[in-house]
PDB file of C-alpha atoms and ligand atoms in Angstrom:
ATOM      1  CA  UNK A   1      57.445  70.230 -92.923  1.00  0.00           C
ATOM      2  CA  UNK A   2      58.142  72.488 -90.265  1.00  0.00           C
ATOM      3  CA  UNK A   3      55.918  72.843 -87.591  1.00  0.00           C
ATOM      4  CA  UNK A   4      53.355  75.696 -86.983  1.00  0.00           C
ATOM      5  CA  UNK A   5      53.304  77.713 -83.467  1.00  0.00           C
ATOM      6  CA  UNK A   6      50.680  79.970 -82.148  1.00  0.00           C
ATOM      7  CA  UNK A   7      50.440  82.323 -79.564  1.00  0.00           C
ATOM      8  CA  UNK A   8      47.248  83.963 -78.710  1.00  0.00           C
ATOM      9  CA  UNK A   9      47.618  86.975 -76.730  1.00  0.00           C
ATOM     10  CA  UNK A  10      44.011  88.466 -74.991  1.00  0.00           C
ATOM     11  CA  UNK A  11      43.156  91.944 -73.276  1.00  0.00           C
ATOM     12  CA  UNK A  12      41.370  94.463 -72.305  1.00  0.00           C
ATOM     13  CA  UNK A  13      42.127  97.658 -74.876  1.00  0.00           C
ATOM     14  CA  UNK A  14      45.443  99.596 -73.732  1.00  0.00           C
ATOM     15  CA  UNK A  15      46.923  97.023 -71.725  1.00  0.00           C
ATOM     16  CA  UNK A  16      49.740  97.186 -75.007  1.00  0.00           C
ATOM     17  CA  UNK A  17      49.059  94.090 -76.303  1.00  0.00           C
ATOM     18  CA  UNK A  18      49.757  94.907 -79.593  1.00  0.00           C
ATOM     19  CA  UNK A  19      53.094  96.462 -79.315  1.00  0.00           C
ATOM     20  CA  UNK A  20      53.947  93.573 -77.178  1.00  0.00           C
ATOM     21  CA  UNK A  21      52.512  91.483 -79.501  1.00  0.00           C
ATOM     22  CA  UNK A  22      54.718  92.865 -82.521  1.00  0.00           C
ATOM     23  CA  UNK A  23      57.661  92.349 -80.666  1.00  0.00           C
ATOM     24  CA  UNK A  24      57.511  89.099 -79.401  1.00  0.00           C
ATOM     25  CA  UNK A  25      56.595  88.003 -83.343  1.00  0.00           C
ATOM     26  CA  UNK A  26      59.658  89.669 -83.867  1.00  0.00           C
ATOM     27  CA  UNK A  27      62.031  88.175 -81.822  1.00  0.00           C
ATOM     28  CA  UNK A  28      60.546  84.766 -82.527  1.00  0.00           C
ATOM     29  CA  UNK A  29      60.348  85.080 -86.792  1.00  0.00           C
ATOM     30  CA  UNK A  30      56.474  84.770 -86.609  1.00  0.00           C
ATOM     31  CA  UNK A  31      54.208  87.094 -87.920  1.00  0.00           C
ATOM     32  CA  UNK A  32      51.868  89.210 -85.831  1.00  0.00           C
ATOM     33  CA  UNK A  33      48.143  89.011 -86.619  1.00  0.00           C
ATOM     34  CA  UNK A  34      46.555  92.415 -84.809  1.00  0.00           C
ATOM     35  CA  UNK A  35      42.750  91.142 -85.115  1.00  0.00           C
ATOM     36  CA  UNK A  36      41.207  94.605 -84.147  1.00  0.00           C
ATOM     37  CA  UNK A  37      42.268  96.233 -87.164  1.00  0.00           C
ATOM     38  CA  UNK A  38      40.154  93.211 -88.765  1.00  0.00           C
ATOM     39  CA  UNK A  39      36.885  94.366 -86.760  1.00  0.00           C
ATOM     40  CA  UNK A  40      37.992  98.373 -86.977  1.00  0.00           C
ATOM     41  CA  UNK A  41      38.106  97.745 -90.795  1.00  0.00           C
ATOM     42  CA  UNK A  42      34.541  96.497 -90.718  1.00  0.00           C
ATOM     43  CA  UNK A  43      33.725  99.205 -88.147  1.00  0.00           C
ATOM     44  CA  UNK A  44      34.834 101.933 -90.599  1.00  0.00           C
ATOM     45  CA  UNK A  45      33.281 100.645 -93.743  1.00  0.00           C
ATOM     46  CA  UNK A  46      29.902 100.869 -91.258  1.00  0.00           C
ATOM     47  CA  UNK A  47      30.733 104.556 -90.464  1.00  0.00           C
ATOM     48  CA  UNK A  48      31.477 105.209 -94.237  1.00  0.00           C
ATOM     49  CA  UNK A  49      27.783 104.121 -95.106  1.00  0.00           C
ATOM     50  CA  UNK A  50      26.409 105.754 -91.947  1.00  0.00           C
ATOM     51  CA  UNK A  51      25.519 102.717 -90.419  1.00  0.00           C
ATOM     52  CA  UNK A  52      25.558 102.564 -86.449  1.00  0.00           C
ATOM     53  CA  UNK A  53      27.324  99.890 -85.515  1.00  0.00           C
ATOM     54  CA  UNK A  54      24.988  98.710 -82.846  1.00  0.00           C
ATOM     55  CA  UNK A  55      21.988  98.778 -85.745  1.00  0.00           C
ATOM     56  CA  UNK A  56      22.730  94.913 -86.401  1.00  0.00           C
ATOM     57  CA  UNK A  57      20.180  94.359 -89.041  1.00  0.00           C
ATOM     58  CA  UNK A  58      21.782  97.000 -91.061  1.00  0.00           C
ATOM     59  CA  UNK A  59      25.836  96.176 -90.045  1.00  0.00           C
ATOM     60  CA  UNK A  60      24.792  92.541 -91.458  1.00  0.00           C
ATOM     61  CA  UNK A  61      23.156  93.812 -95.029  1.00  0.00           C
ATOM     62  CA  UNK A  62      26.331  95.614 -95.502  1.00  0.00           C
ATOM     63  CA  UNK A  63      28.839  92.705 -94.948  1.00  0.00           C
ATOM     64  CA  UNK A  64      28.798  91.593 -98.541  1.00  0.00           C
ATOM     65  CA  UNK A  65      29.812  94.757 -99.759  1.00  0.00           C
ATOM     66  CA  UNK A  66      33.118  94.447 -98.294  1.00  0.00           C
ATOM     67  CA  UNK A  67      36.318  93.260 -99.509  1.00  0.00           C
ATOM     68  CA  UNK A  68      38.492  93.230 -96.528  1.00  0.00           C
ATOM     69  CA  UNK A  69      41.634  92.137 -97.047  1.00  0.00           C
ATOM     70  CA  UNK A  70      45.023  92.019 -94.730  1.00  0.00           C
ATOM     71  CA  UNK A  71      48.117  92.101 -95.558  1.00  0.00           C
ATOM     72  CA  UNK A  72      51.878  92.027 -94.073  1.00  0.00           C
ATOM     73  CA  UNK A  73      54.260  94.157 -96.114  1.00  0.00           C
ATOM     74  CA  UNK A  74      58.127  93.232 -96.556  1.00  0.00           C
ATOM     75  CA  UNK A  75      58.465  95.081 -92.975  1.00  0.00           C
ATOM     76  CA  UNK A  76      56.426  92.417 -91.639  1.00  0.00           C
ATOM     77  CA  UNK A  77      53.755  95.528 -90.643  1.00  0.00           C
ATOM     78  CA  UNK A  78      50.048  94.752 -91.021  1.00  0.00           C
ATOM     79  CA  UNK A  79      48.178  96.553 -93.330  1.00  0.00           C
ATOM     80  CA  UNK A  80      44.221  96.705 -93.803  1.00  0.00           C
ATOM     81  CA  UNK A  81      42.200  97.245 -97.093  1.00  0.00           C
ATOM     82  CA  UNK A  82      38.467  98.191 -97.400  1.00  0.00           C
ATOM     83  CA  UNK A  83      37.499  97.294-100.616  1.00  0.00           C
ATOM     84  CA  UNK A  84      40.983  97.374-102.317  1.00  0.00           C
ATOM     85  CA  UNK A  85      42.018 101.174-100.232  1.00  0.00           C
ATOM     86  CA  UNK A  86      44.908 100.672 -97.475  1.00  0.00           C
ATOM     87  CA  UNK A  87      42.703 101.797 -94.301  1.00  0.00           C
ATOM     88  CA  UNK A  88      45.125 101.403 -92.220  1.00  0.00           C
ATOM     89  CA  UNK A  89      45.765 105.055 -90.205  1.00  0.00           C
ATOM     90  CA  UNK A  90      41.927 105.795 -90.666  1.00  0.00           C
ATOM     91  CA  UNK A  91      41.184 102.564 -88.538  1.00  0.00           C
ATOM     92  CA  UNK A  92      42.575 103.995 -85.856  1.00  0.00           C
ATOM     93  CA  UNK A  93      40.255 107.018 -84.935  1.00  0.00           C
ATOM     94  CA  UNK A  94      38.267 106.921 -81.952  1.00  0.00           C
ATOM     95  CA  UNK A  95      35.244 106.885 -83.054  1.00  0.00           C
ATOM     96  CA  UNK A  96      35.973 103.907 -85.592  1.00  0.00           C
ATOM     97  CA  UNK A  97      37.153 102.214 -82.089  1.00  0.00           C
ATOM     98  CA  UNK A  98      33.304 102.609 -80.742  1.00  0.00           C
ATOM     99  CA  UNK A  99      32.041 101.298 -84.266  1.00  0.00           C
ATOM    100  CA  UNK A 100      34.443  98.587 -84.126  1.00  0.00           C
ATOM    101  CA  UNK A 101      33.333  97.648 -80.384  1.00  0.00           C
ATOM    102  CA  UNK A 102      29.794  97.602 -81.670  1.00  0.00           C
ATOM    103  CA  UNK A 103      29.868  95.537 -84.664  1.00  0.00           C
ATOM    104  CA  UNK A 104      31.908  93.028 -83.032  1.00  0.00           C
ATOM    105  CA  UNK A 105      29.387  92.434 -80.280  1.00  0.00           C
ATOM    106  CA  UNK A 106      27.254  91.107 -83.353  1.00  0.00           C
ATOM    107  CA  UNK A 107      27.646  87.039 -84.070  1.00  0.00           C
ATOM    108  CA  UNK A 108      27.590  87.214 -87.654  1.00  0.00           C
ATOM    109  CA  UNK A 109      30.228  89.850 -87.540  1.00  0.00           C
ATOM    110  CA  UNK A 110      32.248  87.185 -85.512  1.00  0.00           C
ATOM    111  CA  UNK A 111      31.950  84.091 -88.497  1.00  0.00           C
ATOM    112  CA  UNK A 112      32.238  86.416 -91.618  1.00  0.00           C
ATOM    113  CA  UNK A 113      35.683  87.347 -89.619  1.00  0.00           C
ATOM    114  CA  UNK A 114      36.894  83.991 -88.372  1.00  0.00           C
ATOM    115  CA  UNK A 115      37.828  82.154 -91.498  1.00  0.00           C
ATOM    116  CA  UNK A 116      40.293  84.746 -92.343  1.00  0.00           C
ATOM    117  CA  UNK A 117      42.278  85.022 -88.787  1.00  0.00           C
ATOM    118  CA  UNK A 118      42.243  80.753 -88.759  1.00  0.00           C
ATOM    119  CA  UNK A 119      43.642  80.501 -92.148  1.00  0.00           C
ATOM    120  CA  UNK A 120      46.251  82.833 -91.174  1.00  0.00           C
ATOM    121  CA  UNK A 121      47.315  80.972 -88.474  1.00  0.00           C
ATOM    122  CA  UNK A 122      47.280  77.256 -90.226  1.00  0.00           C
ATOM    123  CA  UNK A 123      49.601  78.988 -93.203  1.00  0.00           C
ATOM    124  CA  UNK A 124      51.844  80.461 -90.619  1.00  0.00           C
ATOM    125  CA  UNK A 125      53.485  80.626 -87.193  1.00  0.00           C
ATOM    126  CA  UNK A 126      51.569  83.402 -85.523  1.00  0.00           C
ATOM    127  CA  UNK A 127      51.194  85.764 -82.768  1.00  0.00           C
ATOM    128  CA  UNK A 128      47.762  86.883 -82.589  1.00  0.00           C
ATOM    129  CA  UNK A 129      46.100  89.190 -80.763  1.00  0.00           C
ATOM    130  CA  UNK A 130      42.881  90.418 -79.637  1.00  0.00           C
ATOM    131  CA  UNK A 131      39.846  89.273 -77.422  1.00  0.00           C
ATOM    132  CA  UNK A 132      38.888  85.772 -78.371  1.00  0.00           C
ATOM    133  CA  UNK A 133      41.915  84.598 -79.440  1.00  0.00           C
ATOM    134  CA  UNK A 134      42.456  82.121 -77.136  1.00  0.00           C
ATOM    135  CA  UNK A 135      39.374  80.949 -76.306  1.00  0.00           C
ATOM    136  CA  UNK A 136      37.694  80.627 -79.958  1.00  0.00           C
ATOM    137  CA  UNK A 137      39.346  81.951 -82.801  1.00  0.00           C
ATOM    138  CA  UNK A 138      42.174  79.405 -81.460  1.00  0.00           C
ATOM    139  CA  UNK A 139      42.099  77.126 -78.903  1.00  0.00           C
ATOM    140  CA  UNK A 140      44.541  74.744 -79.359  1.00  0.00           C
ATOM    141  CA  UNK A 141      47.138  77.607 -80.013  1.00  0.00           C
ATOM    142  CA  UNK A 142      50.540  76.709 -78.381  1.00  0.00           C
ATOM    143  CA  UNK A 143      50.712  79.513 -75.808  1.00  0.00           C
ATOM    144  CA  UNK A 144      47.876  81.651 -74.097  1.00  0.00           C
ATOM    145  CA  UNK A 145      48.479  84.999 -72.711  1.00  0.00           C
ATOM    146  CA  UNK A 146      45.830  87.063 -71.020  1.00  0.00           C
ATOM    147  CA  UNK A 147      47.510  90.872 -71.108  1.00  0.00           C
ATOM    148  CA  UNK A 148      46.170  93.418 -68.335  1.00  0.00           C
ATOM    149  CA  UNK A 149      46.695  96.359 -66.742  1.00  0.00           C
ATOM    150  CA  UNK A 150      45.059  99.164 -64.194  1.00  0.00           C
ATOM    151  CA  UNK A 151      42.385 100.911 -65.992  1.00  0.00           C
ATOM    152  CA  UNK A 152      43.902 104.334 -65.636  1.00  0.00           C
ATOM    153  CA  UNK A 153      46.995 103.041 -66.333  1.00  0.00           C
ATOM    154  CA  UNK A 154      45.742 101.860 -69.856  1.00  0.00           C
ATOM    155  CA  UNK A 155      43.774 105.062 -70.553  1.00  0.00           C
ATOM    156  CA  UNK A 156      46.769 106.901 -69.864  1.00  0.00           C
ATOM    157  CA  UNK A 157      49.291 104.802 -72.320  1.00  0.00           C
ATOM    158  CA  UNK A 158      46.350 104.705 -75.415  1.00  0.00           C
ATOM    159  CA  UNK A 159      46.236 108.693 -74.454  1.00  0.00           C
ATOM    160  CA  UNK A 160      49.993 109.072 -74.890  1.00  0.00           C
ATOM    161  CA  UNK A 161      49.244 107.322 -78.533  1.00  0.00           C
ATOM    162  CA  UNK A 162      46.980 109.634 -79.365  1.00  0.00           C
ATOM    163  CA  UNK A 163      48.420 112.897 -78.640  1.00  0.00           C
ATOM    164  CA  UNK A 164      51.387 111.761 -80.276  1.00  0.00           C
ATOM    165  CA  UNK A 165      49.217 111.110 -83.568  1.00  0.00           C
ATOM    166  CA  UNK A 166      48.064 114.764 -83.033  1.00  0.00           C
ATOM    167  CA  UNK A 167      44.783 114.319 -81.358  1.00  0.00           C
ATOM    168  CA  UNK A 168      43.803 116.798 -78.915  1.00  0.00           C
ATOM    169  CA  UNK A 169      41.265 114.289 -77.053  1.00  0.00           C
ATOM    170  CA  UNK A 170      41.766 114.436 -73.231  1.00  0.00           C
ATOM    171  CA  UNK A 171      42.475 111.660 -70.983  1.00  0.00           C
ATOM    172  CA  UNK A 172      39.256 111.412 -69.131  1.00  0.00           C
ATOM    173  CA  UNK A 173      37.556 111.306 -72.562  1.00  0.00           C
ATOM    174  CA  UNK A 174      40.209 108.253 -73.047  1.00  0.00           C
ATOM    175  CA  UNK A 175      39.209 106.438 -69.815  1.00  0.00           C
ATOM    176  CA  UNK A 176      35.931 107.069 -70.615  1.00  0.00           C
ATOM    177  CA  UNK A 177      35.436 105.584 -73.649  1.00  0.00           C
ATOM    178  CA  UNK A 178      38.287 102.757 -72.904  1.00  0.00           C
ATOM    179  CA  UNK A 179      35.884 102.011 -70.201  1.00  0.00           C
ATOM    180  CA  UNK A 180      32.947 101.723 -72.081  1.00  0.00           C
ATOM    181  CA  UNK A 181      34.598  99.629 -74.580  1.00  0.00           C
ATOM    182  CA  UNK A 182      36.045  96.914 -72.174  1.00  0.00           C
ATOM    183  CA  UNK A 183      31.916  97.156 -70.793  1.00  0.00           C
ATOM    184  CA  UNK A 184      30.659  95.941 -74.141  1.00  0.00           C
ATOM    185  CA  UNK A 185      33.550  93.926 -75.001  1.00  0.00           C
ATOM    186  CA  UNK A 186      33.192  91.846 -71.825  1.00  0.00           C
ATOM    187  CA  UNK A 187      29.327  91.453 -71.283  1.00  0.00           C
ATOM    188  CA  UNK A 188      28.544  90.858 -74.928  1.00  0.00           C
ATOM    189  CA  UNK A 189      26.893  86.736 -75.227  1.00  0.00           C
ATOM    190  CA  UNK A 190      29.181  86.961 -78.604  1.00  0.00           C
ATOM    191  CA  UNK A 191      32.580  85.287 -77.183  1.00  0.00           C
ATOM    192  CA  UNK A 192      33.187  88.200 -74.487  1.00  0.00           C
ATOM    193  CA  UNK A 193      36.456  89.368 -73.326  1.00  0.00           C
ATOM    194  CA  UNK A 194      37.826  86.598 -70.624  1.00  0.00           C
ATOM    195  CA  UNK A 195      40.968  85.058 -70.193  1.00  0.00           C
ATOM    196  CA  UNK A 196      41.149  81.337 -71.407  1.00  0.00           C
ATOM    197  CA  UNK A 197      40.998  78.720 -68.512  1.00  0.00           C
ATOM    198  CA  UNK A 198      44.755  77.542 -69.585  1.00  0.00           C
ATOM    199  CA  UNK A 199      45.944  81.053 -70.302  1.00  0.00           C
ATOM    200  CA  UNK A 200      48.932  83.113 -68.425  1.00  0.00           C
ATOM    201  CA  UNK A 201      47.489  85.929 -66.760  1.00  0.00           C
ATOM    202  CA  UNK A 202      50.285  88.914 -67.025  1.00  0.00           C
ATOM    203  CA  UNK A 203      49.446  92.246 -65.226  1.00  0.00           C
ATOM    204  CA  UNK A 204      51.808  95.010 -66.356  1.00  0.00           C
ATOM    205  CA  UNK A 205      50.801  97.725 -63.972  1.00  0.00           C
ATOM    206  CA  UNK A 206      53.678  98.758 -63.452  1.00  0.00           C
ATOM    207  CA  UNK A 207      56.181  96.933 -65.402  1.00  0.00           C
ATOM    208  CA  UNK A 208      57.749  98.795 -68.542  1.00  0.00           C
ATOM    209  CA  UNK A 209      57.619  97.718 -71.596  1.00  0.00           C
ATOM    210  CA  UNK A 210      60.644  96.512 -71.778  1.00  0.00           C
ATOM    211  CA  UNK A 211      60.125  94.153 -68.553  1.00  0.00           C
ATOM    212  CA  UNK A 212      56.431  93.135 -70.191  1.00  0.00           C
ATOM    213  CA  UNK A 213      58.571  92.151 -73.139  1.00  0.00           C
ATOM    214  CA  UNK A 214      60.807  89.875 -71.237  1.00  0.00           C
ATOM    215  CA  UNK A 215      57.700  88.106 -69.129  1.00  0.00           C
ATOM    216  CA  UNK A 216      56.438  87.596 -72.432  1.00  0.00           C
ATOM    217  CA  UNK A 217      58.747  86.369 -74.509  1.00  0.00           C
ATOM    218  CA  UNK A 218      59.910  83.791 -71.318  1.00  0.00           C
ATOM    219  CA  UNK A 219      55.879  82.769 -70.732  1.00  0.00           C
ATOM    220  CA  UNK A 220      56.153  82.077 -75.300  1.00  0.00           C
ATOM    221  CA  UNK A 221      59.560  79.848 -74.792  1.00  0.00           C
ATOM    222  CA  UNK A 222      57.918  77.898 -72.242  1.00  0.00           C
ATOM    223  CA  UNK A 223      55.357  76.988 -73.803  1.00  0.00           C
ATOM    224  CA  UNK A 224      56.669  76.452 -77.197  1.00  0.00           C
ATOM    225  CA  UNK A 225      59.154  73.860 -74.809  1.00  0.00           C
TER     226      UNK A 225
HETATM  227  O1   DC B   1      42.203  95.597 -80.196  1.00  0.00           O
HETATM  228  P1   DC B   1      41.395  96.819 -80.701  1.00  0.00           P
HETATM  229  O2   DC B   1      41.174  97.848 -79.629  1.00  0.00           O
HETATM  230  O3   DC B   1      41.986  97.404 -81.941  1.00  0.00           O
HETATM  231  O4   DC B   1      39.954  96.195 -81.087  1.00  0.00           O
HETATM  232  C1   DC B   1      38.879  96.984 -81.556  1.00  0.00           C
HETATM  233  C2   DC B   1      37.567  96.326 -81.152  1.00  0.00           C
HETATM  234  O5   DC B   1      37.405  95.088 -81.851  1.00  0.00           O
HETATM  235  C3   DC B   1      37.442  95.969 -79.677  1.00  0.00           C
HETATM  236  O6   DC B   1      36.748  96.968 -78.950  1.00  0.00           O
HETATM  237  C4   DC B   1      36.717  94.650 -79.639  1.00  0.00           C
HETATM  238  C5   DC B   1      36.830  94.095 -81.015  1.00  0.00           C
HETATM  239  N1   DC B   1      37.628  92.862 -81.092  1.00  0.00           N
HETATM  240  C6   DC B   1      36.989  91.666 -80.855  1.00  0.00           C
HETATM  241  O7   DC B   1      35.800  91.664 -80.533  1.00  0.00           O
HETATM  242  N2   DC B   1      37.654  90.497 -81.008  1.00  0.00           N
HETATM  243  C7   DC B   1      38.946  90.481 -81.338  1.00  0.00           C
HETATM  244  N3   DC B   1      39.582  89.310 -81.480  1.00  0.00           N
HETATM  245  C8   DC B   1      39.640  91.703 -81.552  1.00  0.00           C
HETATM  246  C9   DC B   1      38.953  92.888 -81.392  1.00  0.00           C
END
C-alpha cells in the first residue's frame, strides 16, 4: 500500500497559507484540506439561526442540526456544504470570519470538527491547513510549517482579496478585525494559535509568493526525505 504523507501548515490569518497551501498540494499530488472553511461553515450556519458565536450554550444546541460536509471536486478545489447547500463563496464574508473565530474558541466546536479533518488525512496524503494542525488535529504529520507574516503586511494581502471579490471594506477595517481575530485565536485555552515545538517557522514578509512557494515546497521535500 502506498504510504500516506502529511503536511500541516499553521498561521496567523493572511499570512497566505492557504494559497500556499493549494499549491504545494499541487505540485506534490496531495490534496489540500483548508480547515477554516470547516469552522466558517459552522460559523455561518450560527449566523443563519442568529446565534452569536461567542453565546456557547446556544452554538452547542445547534451543532446537531448541521450536516457539514466537504468535498474536493474533479479540480481538486474544496467545496463546503451546510446541510446539503454548497456554502462555499458565502463562507467567506467578514463577518462569517468573526463567527467562525468565535465558535472555534469553543471545545466542543473543536471535537464535533476533528473526526472529519483526521479521517481525511488517514484516507489520503494531505496538506492541511489552519491553526492546530500541527499541534492537535495532527501531530505526527510528516512535515510542520508555521506560516507568518507582518501584521500590516497580512491585512494588506486579505484586503487585496477582498476588493477584488467586490467588497468596499477598507484596510484599517481589515487590520482591525485581522487583529482581533489572531487575539482570540491565540489566547483562547481551546488549542490556541502557536507554532508546534518541531515545526518550521517561515516568515514571508517580504518574500513573494512565488519565493514562499519555493521555501515551502523545499522545507515539504525535506521532510518527506
Ligand atoms: O483560516 P481561516 O481564516 O479561514 O479560519 C477561520 C477561523 O477558524 C479562524 O479565525 C480560527 C478558526 N480555525 C481554527 O480555530 N482552527 C483551525 N484549524 C482552522 C481555523
Amino acid at each position: 500500500m502506498e504510504k500516506l504523507c502529511s503536511v500541516a501548515i499553521d498561521g496567523p490569518a493572511g499570512a497566505g497559507k492557504s494559497t500556499l497551501a493549494r499549491a504545494a498540494a499541487k505540485r506534490f499530488g496531495f490534496i489540500y484540506v483548508d480547515t477554516g472553511a470547516i469552522y466558517r461553515t459552522v460559523g455561518l450556519g450560527c449566523c443563519r439561526a442568529g446565534v452569536d458565536g461567542s453565546e456557547s450554550g446556544q452554538v452547542i444546541a445547534l451543532l446537531p442540526s448541521m450536516q457539514i460536509d466537504l468535498r474536493h471536486g474533479g479540480d481538486g478545489v474544496q467545496r463546503m456544504f451546510l446541510n446539503g447547500e454548497d456554502v462555499s463563496g458565502e463562507i467567506r464574508l467578514p463577518e462569517v470570519s468573526r463567527c467562525a473565530s468565535q465558535v472555534s474558541a469553543i471545545p466542543e466546536v473543536r471535537a464535533f470538527l476533528m473526526e472529519m479533518q483526521r479521517s481525511l488525512a488517514r484516507r489520503n496524503s494531505v496538506v492541511m491547513d489552519g491553526r492546530d494542525i500541527g499541534t492537535v488535529v495532527l501531530p505526527d504529520a510528516s512535515v510542520k510549517i508555521f506560516l507568518t507574516a507582518d501584521p500590516r503586511e497580512r491585512a494588506r494581502r486579505r484586503h487585496a482579496e477582498l476588493r477584488e471579490k467586490g467588497s468596499s471594506v477598507t484596510l484599517d477595517e481589515v487590520l482591525r478585525d485581522m487583529q482581533e481575530r489572531d487575539e482570540r485565536d491565540s489566547r483562547r485555552a481551546a488549542a490556541p494559535l502557536r507554532a508546534a515545538e518541531d515545526a518550521v517557522v517561515l516568515d514571508t514578509t517580504g518574500l513573494s509568493l512565488e519565493e514562499s512557494l519555493e521555501r515551502i515546497c523545499a522545507l515539504i521535500e525535506r521532510g518527506l526525505g
